[in-house]
XYZ file of C-alpha atoms in Angstrom:
397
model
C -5.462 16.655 -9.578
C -4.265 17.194 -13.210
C -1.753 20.215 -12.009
C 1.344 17.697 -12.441
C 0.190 16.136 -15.550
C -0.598 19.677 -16.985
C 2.376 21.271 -15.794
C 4.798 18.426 -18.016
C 2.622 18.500 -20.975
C 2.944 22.351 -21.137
C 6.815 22.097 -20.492
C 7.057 19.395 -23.484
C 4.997 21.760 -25.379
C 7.601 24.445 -25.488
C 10.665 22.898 -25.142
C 13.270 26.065 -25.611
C 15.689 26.441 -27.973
C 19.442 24.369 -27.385
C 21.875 27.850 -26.920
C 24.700 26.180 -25.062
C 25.533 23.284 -27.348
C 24.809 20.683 -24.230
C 22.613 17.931 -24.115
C 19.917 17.717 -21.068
C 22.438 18.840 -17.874
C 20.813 19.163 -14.358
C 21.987 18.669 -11.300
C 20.395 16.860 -8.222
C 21.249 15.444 -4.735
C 21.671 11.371 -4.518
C 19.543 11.344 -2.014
C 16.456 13.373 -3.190
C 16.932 11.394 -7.006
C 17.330 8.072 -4.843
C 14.277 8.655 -3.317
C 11.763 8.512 -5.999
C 13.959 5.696 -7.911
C 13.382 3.726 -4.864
C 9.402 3.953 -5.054
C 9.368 3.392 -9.259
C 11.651 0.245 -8.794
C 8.745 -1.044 -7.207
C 6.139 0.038 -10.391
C 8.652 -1.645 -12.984
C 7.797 -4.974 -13.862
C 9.537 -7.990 -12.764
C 10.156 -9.093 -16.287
C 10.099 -7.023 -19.656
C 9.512 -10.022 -22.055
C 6.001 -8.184 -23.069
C 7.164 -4.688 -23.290
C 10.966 -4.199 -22.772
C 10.281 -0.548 -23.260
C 8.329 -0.471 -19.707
C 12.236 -2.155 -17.955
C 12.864 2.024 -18.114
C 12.328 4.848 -16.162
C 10.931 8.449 -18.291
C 12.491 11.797 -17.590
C 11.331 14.629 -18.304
C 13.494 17.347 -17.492
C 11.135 21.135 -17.817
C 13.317 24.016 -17.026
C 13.866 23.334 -13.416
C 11.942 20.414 -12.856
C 12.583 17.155 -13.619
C 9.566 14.757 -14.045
C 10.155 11.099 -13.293
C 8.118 8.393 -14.716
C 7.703 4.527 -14.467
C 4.887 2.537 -15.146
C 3.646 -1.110 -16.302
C 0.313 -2.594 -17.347
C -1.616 -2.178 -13.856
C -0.070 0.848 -12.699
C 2.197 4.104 -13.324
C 3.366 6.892 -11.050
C 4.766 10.396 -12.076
C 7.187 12.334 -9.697
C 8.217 15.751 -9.936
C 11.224 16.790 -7.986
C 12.966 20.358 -8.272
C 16.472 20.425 -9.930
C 18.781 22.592 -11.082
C 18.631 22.637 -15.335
C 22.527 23.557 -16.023
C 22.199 23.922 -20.038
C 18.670 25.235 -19.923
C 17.929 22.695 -22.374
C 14.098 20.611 -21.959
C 13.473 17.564 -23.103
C 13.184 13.657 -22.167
C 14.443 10.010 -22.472
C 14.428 6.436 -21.048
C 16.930 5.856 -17.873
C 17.364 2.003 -17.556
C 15.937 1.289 -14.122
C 17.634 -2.070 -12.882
C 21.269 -1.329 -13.587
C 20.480 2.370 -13.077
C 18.677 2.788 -10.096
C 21.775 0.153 -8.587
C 24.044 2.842 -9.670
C 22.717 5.501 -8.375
C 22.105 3.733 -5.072
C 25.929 3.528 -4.940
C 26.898 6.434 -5.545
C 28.043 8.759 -3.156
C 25.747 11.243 -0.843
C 26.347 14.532 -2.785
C 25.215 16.558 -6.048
C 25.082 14.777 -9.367
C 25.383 15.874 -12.820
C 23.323 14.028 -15.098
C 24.054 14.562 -18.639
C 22.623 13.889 -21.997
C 25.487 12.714 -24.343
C 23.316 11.635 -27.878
C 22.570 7.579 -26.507
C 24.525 8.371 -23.538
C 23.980 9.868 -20.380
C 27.304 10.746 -18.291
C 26.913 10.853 -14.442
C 29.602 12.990 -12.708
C 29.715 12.424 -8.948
C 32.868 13.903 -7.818
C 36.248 15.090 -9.549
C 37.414 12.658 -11.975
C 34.422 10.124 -11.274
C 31.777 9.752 -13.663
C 30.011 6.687 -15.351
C 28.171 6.392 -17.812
C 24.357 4.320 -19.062
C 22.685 3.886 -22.133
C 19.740 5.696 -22.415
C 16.858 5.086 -25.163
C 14.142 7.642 -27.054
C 11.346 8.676 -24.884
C 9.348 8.911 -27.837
C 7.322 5.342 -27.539
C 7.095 5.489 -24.081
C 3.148 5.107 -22.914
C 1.473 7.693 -21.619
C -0.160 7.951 -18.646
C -3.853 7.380 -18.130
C -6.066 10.026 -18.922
C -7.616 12.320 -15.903
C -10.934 12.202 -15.135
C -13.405 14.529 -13.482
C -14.267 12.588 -10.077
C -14.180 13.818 -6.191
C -11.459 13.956 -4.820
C -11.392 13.235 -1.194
C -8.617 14.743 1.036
C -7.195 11.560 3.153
C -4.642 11.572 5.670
C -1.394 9.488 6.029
C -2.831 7.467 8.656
C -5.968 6.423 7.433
C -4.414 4.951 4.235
C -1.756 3.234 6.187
C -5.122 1.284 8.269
C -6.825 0.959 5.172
C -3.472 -0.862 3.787
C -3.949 -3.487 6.299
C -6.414 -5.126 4.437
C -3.585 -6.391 2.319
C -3.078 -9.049 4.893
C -6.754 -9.845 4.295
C -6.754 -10.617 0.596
C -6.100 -13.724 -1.193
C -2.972 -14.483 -3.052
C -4.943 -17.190 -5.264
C -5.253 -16.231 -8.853
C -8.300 -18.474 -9.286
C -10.100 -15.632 -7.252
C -9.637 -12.138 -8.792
C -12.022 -10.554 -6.627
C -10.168 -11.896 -3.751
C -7.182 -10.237 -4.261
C -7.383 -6.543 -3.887
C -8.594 -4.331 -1.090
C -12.661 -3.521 -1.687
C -12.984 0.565 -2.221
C -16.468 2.158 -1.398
C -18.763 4.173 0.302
C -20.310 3.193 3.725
C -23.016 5.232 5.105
C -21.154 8.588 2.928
C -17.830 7.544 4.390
C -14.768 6.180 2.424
C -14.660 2.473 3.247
C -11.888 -0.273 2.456
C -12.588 -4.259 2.927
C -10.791 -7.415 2.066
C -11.308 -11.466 2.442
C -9.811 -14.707 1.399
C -12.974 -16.444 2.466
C -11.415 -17.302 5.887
C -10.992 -13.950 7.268
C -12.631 -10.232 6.550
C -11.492 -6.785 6.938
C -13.423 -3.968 7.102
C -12.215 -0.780 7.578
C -14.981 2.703 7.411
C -12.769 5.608 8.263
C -13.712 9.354 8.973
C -13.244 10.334 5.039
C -16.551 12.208 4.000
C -18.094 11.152 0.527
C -20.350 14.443 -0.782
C -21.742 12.571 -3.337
C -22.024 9.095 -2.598
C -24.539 8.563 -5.478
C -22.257 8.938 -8.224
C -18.970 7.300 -5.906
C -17.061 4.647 -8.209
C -16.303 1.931 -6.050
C -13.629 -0.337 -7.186
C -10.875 -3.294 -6.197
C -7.442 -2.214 -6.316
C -4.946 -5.012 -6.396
C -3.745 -5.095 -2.969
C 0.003 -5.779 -3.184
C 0.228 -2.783 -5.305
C -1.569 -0.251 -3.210
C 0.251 -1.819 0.063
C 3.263 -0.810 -1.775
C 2.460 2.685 -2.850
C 1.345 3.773 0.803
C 4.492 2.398 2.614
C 6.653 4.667 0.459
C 4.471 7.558 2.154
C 6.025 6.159 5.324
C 8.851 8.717 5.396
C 5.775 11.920 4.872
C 5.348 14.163 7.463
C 2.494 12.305 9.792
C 0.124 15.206 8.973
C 0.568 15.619 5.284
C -2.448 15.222 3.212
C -3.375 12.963 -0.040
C -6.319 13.339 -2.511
C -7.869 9.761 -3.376
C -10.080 9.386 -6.598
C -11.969 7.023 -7.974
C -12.707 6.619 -11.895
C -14.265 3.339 -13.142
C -10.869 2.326 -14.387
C -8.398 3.625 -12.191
C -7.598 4.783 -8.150
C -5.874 7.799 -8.075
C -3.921 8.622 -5.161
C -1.878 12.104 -5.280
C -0.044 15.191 -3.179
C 1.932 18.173 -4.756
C 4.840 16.072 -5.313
C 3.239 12.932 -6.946
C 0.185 11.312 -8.893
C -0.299 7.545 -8.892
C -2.581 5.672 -10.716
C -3.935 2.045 -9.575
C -5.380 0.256 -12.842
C -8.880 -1.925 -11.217
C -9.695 -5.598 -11.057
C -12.061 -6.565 -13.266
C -13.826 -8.022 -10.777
C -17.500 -8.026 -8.515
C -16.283 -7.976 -4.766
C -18.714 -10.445 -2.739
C -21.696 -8.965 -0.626
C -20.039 -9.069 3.251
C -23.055 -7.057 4.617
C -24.998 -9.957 5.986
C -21.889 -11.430 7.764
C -20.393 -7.465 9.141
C -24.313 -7.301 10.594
C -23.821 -10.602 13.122
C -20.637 -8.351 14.492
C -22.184 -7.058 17.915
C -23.853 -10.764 19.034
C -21.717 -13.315 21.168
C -20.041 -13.581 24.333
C -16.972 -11.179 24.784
C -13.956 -11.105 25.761
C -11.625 -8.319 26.322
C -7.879 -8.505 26.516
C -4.811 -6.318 25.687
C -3.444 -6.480 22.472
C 0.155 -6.325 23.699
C -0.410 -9.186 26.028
C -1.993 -11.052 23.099
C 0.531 -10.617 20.296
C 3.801 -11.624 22.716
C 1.622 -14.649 23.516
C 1.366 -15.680 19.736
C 4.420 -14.838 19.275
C 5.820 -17.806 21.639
C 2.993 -20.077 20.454
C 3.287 -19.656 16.898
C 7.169 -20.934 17.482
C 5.322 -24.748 17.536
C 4.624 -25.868 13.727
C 1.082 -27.027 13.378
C -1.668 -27.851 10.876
C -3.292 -24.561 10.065
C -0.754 -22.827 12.899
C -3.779 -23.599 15.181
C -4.303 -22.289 18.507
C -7.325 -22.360 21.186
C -8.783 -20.045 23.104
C -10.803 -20.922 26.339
C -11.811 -19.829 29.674
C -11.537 -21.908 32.304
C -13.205 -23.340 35.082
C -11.515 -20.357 37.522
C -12.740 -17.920 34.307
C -8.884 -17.306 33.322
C -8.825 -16.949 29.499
C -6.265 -19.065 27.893
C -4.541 -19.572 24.983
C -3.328 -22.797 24.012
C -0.780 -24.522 21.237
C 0.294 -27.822 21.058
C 2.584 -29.711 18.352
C 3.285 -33.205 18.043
C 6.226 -33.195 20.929
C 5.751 -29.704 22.611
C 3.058 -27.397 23.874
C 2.657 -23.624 24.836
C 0.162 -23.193 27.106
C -0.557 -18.998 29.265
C -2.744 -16.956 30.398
C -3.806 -13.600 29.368
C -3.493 -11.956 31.949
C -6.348 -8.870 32.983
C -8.396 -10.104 30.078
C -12.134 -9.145 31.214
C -14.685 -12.291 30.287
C -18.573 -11.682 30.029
C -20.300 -14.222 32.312
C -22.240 -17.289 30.466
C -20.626 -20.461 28.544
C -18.002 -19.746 26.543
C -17.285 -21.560 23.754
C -13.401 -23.587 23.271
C -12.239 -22.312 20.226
C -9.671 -22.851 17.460
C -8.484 -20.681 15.353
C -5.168 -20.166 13.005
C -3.049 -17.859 15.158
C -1.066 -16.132 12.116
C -4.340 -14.757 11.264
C -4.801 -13.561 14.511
C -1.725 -12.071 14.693
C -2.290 -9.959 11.880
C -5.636 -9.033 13.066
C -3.816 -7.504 15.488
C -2.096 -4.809 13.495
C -5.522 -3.373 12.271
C -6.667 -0.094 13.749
C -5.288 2.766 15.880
C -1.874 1.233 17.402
C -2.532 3.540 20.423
C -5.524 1.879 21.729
C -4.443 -1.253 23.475
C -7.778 -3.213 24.464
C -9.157 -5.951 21.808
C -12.322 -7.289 22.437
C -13.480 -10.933 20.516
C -17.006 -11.615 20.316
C -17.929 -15.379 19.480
C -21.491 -17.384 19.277
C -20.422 -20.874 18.888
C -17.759 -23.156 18.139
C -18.097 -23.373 14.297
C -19.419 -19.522 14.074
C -16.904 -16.711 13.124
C -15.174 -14.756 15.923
C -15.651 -10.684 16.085
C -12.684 -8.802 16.398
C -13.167 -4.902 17.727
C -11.371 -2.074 19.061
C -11.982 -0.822 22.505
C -13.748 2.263 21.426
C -13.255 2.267 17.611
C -15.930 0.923 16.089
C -14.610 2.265 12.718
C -12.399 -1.312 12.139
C -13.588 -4.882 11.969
C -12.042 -8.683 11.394
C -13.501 -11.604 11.340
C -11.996 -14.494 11.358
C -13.412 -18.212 10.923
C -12.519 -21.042 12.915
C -10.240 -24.233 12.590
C -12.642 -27.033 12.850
């Protein structure tokens, strides 16, 4: 996992001697420098009234590769990206990310040349077109957290874009620290993700294989944050591969091109065991997820208290889903939904949150099955044969 980190400490070790008389030169393609700007604008704080030093992006240009840097108080990322060094000249500074990573955005779809002029740093795009951005010493910049020697586990696109889910999950309520970030842990030696805002749970185990569980640092990353980091994996091959880590300060999420690190919330996540155990009692009821969410979709159209729906079966065992505002009222059935026989409770539940439990799981499988006990008791969401993710949602009363 250090490789990156080692590789642009060695470079700014033995920086080579100036021959040419240029400042740092390289040239790069828009779109491969655009890229990575796009995923630090989202590490660089909103505001730099505590550290205006942190409104700036590092690079670190080491013969032919350039190392990108951004970071703020609860999180930093380092890029590397292959370039072509024109003076053969090493050596770093600050690019200003707001107005710079807007310029860059703009400019044209071809090779740049990105030069070091003393304070200055000239941008040439094309004959006769060039602009120019103040840069600042590198020299106070932070550094990055220090590596740690912790498993890394080999994780797949996919499961981190499941796990990411539990954003949706989490609280947004500052009051509750725990509450807002995405639970990290072990499960039976699996890697396991869970969230709540005390009226809905996520639990996600995946197929990720812990070898030493025992000495597994489990953790809450804030869940914003790590929602953001894995949808900028979104244009990765399907099948690339990650490493997750897990030091009692930090998640560290990485490939060959990248290394991320999540700072922790100080925070003890709350005990959900006793409430995931009640997840296989109830009635059932199984019905298509499709069906479902274009359902909601028209229901959730009425404004309510709570955006509160029901859900019944009826007297010819149809299952229903109902919404009603103050002058207008959705009212269909699910059609093919499969009903266990027995009483089944009338239930009320906010139908944004439902919605969203929706997203959760393997998008292929199509069948949702909602287990329920009683009218003020949570409701059970499943997969159809994926018993690896869980919501649970509790009622409107």
């Amino acid at each position: 996992m250090g490789t990156l980190l080692d590789e642009r400490t060695y470079g700014m070790d033995h920086e080579e001697e100036n021959i040419t008389g240029r400042g740092i030169t390289f040239e790069v393609s828009q779109a491969s420098l655009m890229s990575i700007l796009t995923v630090c604008e989202g590490i660089i704080p909103k505001s730099g009234a505590a550290m205006p030093i942190l409104q700036s992006i590092k690079f670190d240009l080491i013969n032919e590769t350039l190392f990108v840097t951004a970071t703020d108080v609860t999180q930093s990322l380092l890029y590397q990206l292959d370039v072509k060094n024109v003076a053969g000249v090493n050596g770093s500074y600050l690019f200003p990310a707001k107005e710079g990573i807007e310029l860059i955005k703009r400019l044209p779809r071809k090779t740049l040349t990105l030069e070091q002029q003393d304070s200055t740093l000239l941008i040439t795009y094309g004959a006769n077109r060039t602009a120019m951005v103040r840069i600042l010493d590198a020299e106070q910049y932070p550094a990055l957290p220090s590596m740690e020697s912790v498993e890394q586990l080999s994780i797949p696109y996919e499961t981190l874009r499941r796990s990411s889910i539990g954003t949706l999950f989490a609280s947004m309520e500052e009051s509750t620290p725990a509450l807002l970030g995405i639970h990290i842990h072990c499960c039976d030696g699996r890697l396991a993700f869970s969230a709540t805002d005390r009226h809905r749970i996520f639990n996600f185990v995946s197929d990720v294989a812990i070898m030493d569980p025992d000495s597994f640092s489990s953790g809450i990353v804030p869940a914003k944050n790590f929602k953001r980091i894995v949808d900028s994996f979104k244009g990765a091959k399907s099948t690339e591969e990650y490493e997750l880590g897990m030091t009692h300060n930090y998640l560290i999420l990485r490939n060959s091109s990248f290394v991320y690190f999540g700072k922790l919330l100080e925070a003890n996540f709350p005990d959900l065991q006793r409430t995931l155990n009640a997840a296989d009692q109830g009635k059932m009821v199984s019905f298509s997820r499709k069906e479902m969410s274009e359902t909601l979709y028209r229901a959730l159209s009425l404004k309510t208290e709570n955006n509160r729906i029901t859900l019944e079966v009826n007297a010819a065992g149809e299952f229903i889903v109902h919404k009603a505002s103050e002058d207008n009222e959705v009212r269909e059935e699910i059609p093919n939904a499969v009903v266990e026989e027995g009483e089944y409770p009338v239930m009320k539940f906010n139908g944004e949150f439902l919605k969203e439990t929706l997203l959760m799981g393997d998008p292929t499988v199509d069948i949702i099955q909602l287990r329920l006990t009683g009218q003020r008791n949570p409701g059970y969401v499943t997969l159809e044969g994926d018993p690896s993710v869980l919501a649970i949602l509790l009622p409107c009363v």
